[in-house]
Amino acid sequence: MAPARIIHTPEEIVRIRRAAAVTAQVRDELARLVHPGMTTFDLDMLAGELIGRTGGESAFKNYCGYPGNICISMNDTVIHGIGSPDQLITEDDIVSMDLGVKIDGALGDTAVTVGFRENPPAEIRRLLEGTREALMEGIAAARCGAYIRDISAAVEKCARKHRLAIVRDYVGHGCGIKLHEPPEVPNYTGWGKGPRLEPGMVICIEPMLNLGTDAVRLDRKDHWTVRTRDGAWSAHFEHMILITENEPEILTWQKMM
């Protein structure tokens, strides 16, 4: 029977902390370098180069057959978008970059959504700010002694405040030595309490919120790309955190947030 959660050893946490920091470094560099005029394939190649410079390797490439270095999801794509030389990034787009780095037998996992307009339309600002805030509210609820459901409730409350739909088909997860470890971390309630949070647990909280409905569809050709069913735009932010005796430690702290 699979465990409900994993408590990492102090030695594992040292390696996980480094992997998460390296992943955050690559994410921040990508967020700085991505620009209109490049293709999503260009962005994926850049990500592969930056990951290689760390001495690690992409945690996503070839994972269950995924072909890219990172997941690149534009506009109505929620997650798992694949870089393509035919997909040009423009100043009107928003781009979600979800990436992982494997190094020294541990993994980091994080995501950010960026836009390019200095003054984006009000609904895009609501989407980006609301999803980012939902992530931080979820992290604030991840205290020792609480339950996974408390994280879910905090994310859900914030999403509702910003009038954003919560993707229910995909959720956060444990991470550290493997890319996906127990427990699952939903962004909505109604499924039970889940495991109690204990020191040594490492989890990824990752709201995926939409401007339209919560319904999504899987691309029938590549069997990876997940888009909103109604074509509304979506945003995705993710941090990897360590549960401690006190406040949660954000292992992939994003300096721009």
Short mmCIF file of C-alpha atoms in Angstrom, two decimals:
data_model
loop_
_atom_site.label_atom_id
_atom_site.label_comp_id
_atom_site.label_asym_id
_atom_site.label_seq_id
_atom_site.Cartn_x
_atom_site.Cartn_y
_atom_site.Cartn_z
CA MET A 1 0.00 0.00 0.00
CA ALA A 2 1.43 3.39 -1.04
CA PRO A 3 2.27 5.84 1.77
CA ALA A 4 -0.02 8.85 2.28
CA ARG A 5 2.99 11.14 2.57
CA ILE A 6 6.78 11.00 2.62
CA ILE A 7 8.97 12.39 5.41
CA HIS A 8 12.38 13.15 3.96
CA THR A 9 15.57 12.56 5.94
CA PRO A 10 17.87 15.47 6.85
CA GLU A 11 20.39 14.23 4.27
CA GLU A 12 17.71 14.14 1.57
CA ILE A 13 16.52 17.62 2.50
CA VAL A 14 20.03 19.01 1.96
CA ARG A 15 20.01 17.65 -1.59
CA ILE A 16 16.39 18.64 -2.23
CA ARG A 17 17.07 22.18 -1.03
CA ARG A 18 19.94 22.52 -3.49
CA ALA A 19 17.94 21.07 -6.39
CA ALA A 20 15.07 23.44 -5.66
CA ALA A 21 17.40 26.45 -5.50
CA VAL A 22 19.00 25.50 -8.82
CA THR A 23 15.56 25.11 -10.40
CA ALA A 24 14.47 28.52 -9.11
CA GLN A 25 17.63 30.06 -10.54
CA VAL A 26 16.85 28.67 -14.00
CA ARG A 27 13.20 29.76 -13.73
CA ASP A 28 14.15 33.32 -12.84
CA GLU A 29 16.67 33.48 -15.68
CA LEU A 30 14.08 32.20 -18.16
CA ALA A 31 11.53 34.75 -16.91
CA ARG A 32 14.12 37.47 -17.56
CA LEU A 33 15.15 36.25 -21.01
CA VAL A 34 11.86 35.17 -22.58
CA HIS A 35 10.64 37.84 -25.02
CA PRO A 36 8.30 38.45 -27.93
CA GLY A 37 9.77 37.37 -31.24
CA MET A 38 11.18 34.06 -30.04
CA THR A 39 9.40 30.77 -30.62
CA THR A 40 8.45 28.40 -27.85
CA PHE A 41 11.00 25.97 -29.34
CA ASP A 42 13.67 28.67 -28.89
CA LEU A 43 12.55 29.00 -25.27
CA ASP A 44 12.74 25.25 -24.71
CA MET A 45 16.27 25.11 -26.17
CA LEU A 46 17.31 28.03 -23.96
CA ALA A 47 15.90 26.22 -20.94
CA GLY A 48 17.86 23.09 -21.82
CA GLU A 49 21.06 25.14 -22.09
CA LEU A 50 20.50 26.87 -18.74
CA ILE A 51 19.66 23.60 -17.01
CA GLY A 52 22.81 22.00 -18.44
CA ARG A 53 24.95 24.82 -17.05
CA THR A 54 23.83 23.93 -13.51
CA GLY A 55 25.38 20.48 -13.79
CA GLY A 56 21.92 18.93 -13.56
CA GLU A 57 19.45 17.67 -16.13
CA SER A 58 15.84 18.32 -17.00
CA ALA A 59 13.51 16.41 -14.70
CA PHE A 60 10.80 16.59 -17.37
CA LYS A 61 12.55 15.49 -20.57
CA ASN A 62 11.57 11.89 -21.37
CA TYR A 63 9.52 11.68 -18.16
CA CYS A 64 6.71 9.32 -19.18
CA GLY A 65 7.72 10.20 -22.75
CA TYR A 66 7.45 14.00 -22.47
CA PRO A 67 9.63 15.41 -25.31
CA GLY A 68 10.56 18.89 -24.06
CA ASN A 69 13.06 20.29 -21.58
CA ILE A 70 10.30 22.26 -19.85
CA CYS A 71 6.55 22.70 -20.23
CA ILE A 72 5.65 25.89 -22.12
CA SER A 73 1.96 26.79 -22.01
CA MET A 74 0.65 29.93 -23.73
CA ASN A 75 -2.67 31.70 -23.25
CA ASP A 76 -5.43 29.05 -23.23
CA THR A 77 -2.95 26.23 -22.62
CA VAL A 78 -3.09 25.24 -18.95
CA ILE A 79 -0.12 22.89 -18.61
CA HIS A 80 2.19 20.48 -20.45
CA GLY A 81 2.57 22.58 -23.61
CA ILE A 82 5.44 21.47 -25.86
CA GLY A 83 7.83 23.99 -27.43
CA SER A 84 7.31 24.36 -31.18
CA PRO A 85 9.21 26.25 -33.92
CA ASP A 86 5.80 27.21 -35.33
CA GLN A 87 4.58 28.94 -32.15
CA LEU A 88 5.78 32.54 -32.02
CA ILE A 89 5.57 34.51 -28.78
CA THR A 90 4.05 38.00 -29.17
CA GLU A 91 3.73 40.91 -26.76
CA ASP A 92 0.04 40.13 -26.30
CA ASP A 93 0.66 36.59 -25.04
CA ILE A 94 1.15 35.18 -21.56
CA VAL A 95 3.55 32.26 -21.17
CA SER A 96 3.61 29.69 -18.38
CA MET A 97 6.95 27.96 -17.82
CA ASP A 98 6.93 24.82 -15.66
CA LEU A 99 10.32 23.25 -15.10
CA GLY A 100 12.23 20.78 -13.02
CA VAL A 101 15.93 20.10 -12.49
CA LYS A 102 17.40 16.82 -11.31
CA ILE A 103 20.77 17.05 -9.59
CA ASP A 104 22.59 14.92 -6.99
CA GLY A 105 19.69 12.48 -6.86
CA ALA A 106 17.11 15.12 -5.92
CA LEU A 107 14.61 17.25 -7.81
CA GLY A 108 13.26 20.78 -7.92
CA ASP A 109 9.92 21.72 -9.51
CA THR A 110 8.48 25.20 -10.04
CA ALA A 111 6.36 27.27 -12.43
CA VAL A 112 5.70 30.90 -13.31
CA THR A 113 3.46 32.71 -15.78
CA VAL A 114 4.74 35.91 -17.39
CA GLY A 115 3.26 38.60 -19.62
CA PHE A 116 4.97 41.28 -21.67
CA ARG A 117 2.71 44.31 -21.71
CA GLU A 118 3.47 47.01 -19.15
CA ASN A 119 -0.26 47.67 -18.81
CA PRO A 120 -2.06 44.42 -19.62
CA PRO A 121 -5.86 44.22 -19.96
CA ALA A 122 -7.68 44.19 -16.63
CA GLU A 123 -8.76 40.55 -16.95
CA ILE A 124 -5.20 39.38 -17.63
CA ARG A 125 -3.97 41.35 -14.63
CA ARG A 126 -6.71 39.73 -12.54
CA LEU A 127 -5.69 36.28 -13.78
CA LEU A 128 -1.97 36.71 -13.08
CA GLU A 129 -2.30 38.53 -9.77
CA GLY A 130 -5.08 36.25 -8.55
CA THR A 131 -3.21 33.04 -9.35
CA ARG A 132 0.01 34.34 -7.80
CA GLU A 133 -1.89 35.40 -4.67
CA ALA A 134 -3.65 32.02 -4.46
CA LEU A 135 -0.25 30.32 -4.42
CA MET A 136 0.97 32.48 -1.56
CA GLU A 137 -2.24 31.96 0.41
CA GLY A 138 -1.85 28.21 -0.01
CA ILE A 139 1.72 28.39 1.25
CA ALA A 140 0.67 30.45 4.28
CA ALA A 141 -1.76 27.68 5.23
CA ALA A 142 0.89 24.95 5.03
CA ARG A 143 1.88 24.92 8.68
CA CYS A 144 2.89 21.95 10.79
CA GLY A 145 -0.22 20.34 12.27
CA ALA A 146 -2.55 21.53 9.53
CA TYR A 147 -3.88 19.24 6.82
CA ILE A 148 -3.55 19.22 3.04
CA ARG A 149 -7.19 20.33 2.91
CA ASP A 150 -6.23 23.58 4.67
CA ILE A 151 -3.96 24.42 1.74
CA SER A 152 -6.72 23.54 -0.71
CA ALA A 153 -9.22 25.73 1.15
CA ALA A 154 -6.86 28.72 1.14
CA VAL A 155 -6.22 28.45 -2.61
CA GLU A 156 -9.92 27.95 -3.33
CA LYS A 157 -10.98 30.96 -1.24
CA CYS A 158 -8.51 33.22 -3.04
CA ALA A 159 -9.51 31.94 -6.47
CA ARG A 160 -13.16 32.67 -5.73
CA LYS A 161 -12.27 36.15 -4.50
CA HIS A 162 -10.68 36.89 -7.88
CA ARG A 163 -13.53 35.17 -9.79
CA LEU A 164 -11.21 32.56 -11.28
CA ALA A 165 -12.08 28.95 -12.09
CA ILE A 166 -9.97 26.20 -10.51
CA VAL A 167 -8.69 23.39 -12.74
CA ARG A 168 -9.73 20.18 -11.00
CA ASP A 169 -8.17 17.58 -13.29
CA TYR A 170 -4.60 18.40 -12.25
CA VAL A 171 -3.22 19.06 -8.77
CA GLY A 172 -0.08 19.73 -6.76
CA HIS A 173 1.99 16.91 -5.29
CA GLY A 174 4.82 15.79 -3.10
CA CYS A 175 8.29 16.09 -4.60
CA GLY A 176 11.95 15.71 -3.69
CA ILE A 177 13.62 12.44 -4.62
CA LYS A 178 11.03 11.64 -7.26
CA LEU A 179 9.20 14.19 -9.39
CA HIS A 180 5.80 13.05 -8.16
CA GLU A 181 5.51 11.76 -4.61
CA PRO A 182 2.52 11.54 -2.28
CA PRO A 183 0.44 13.34 -1.25
CA GLU A 184 -1.64 15.01 -3.93
CA VAL A 185 -2.37 18.68 -3.19
CA PRO A 186 -5.67 19.74 -4.81
CA ASN A 187 -6.54 23.41 -5.28
CA TYR A 188 -10.13 22.83 -4.19
CA THR A 189 -11.97 21.26 -1.25
CA GLY A 190 -14.62 18.57 -1.01
CA TRP A 191 -12.40 15.48 -1.04
CA GLY A 192 -11.51 15.01 2.67
CA LYS A 193 -8.75 16.28 4.95
CA GLY A 194 -5.79 14.49 3.45
CA PRO A 195 -2.58 13.83 5.39
CA ARG A 196 -1.53 15.94 8.37
CA LEU A 197 1.44 18.18 7.61
CA GLU A 198 4.62 17.12 9.43
CA PRO A 199 8.21 18.40 9.41
CA GLY A 200 10.23 16.85 6.60
CA MET A 201 7.39 16.78 4.07
CA VAL A 202 8.16 18.51 0.76
CA ILE A 203 5.21 19.48 -1.42
CA CYS A 204 4.53 21.47 -4.56
CA ILE A 205 1.59 23.88 -4.37
CA GLU A 206 0.54 24.90 -7.87
CA PRO A 207 -2.72 26.74 -8.58
CA MET A 208 -3.88 26.44 -12.19
CA LEU A 209 -6.65 29.02 -12.59
CA ASN A 210 -8.75 30.02 -15.60
CA LEU A 211 -10.65 33.11 -16.66
CA GLY A 212 -13.51 30.95 -17.95
CA THR A 213 -14.72 27.58 -16.69
CA ASP A 214 -12.67 24.85 -15.03
CA ALA A 215 -13.16 22.40 -17.93
CA VAL A 216 -10.05 21.34 -19.86
CA ARG A 217 -9.25 19.09 -22.79
CA LEU A 218 -6.22 17.02 -23.76
CA ASP A 219 -4.71 17.50 -27.22
CA ARG A 220 -5.53 14.39 -29.24
CA LYS A 221 -2.42 14.66 -31.39
CA ASP A 222 0.42 15.08 -28.91
CA HIS A 223 -1.44 13.59 -25.89
CA TRP A 224 0.28 16.12 -23.60
CA THR A 225 -0.98 19.65 -24.14
CA VAL A 226 -3.90 20.55 -21.85
CA ARG A 227 -6.07 23.51 -22.93
CA THR A 228 -9.15 25.15 -21.49
CA ARG A 229 -12.24 23.74 -23.13
CA ASP A 230 -13.79 27.19 -23.67
CA GLY A 231 -10.61 28.86 -24.96
CA ALA A 232 -10.30 31.19 -21.96
CA TRP A 233 -6.79 32.00 -20.77
CA SER A 234 -5.11 30.23 -17.87
CA ALA A 235 -2.23 30.91 -15.47
CA HIS A 236 0.01 28.59 -13.46
CA PHE A 237 2.31 29.39 -10.54
CA GLU A 238 4.15 26.80 -8.45
CA HIS A 239 6.44 26.75 -5.45
CA MET A 240 8.08 23.81 -3.72
CA ILE A 241 7.96 24.06 0.07
CA LEU A 242 9.38 22.24 3.07
CA ILE A 243 7.16 21.72 6.11
CA THR A 244 9.04 22.72 9.27
CA GLU A 245 8.21 23.06 12.97
CA ASN A 246 7.42 26.72 12.27
CA GLU A 247 6.55 28.49 9.02
CA PRO A 248 6.91 26.60 5.73
CA GLU A 249 10.21 27.13 3.94
CA ILE A 250 9.80 28.15 0.31
CA LEU A 251 12.53 26.16 -1.41
CA THR A 252 11.95 27.79 -4.82
CA TRP A 253 11.52 31.36 -3.64
CA GLN A 254 10.88 33.63 -6.58
CA LYS A 255 12.65 36.94 -6.17
CA MET A 256 10.31 38.75 -8.55
CA MET A 257 7.22 37.93 -6.47
#
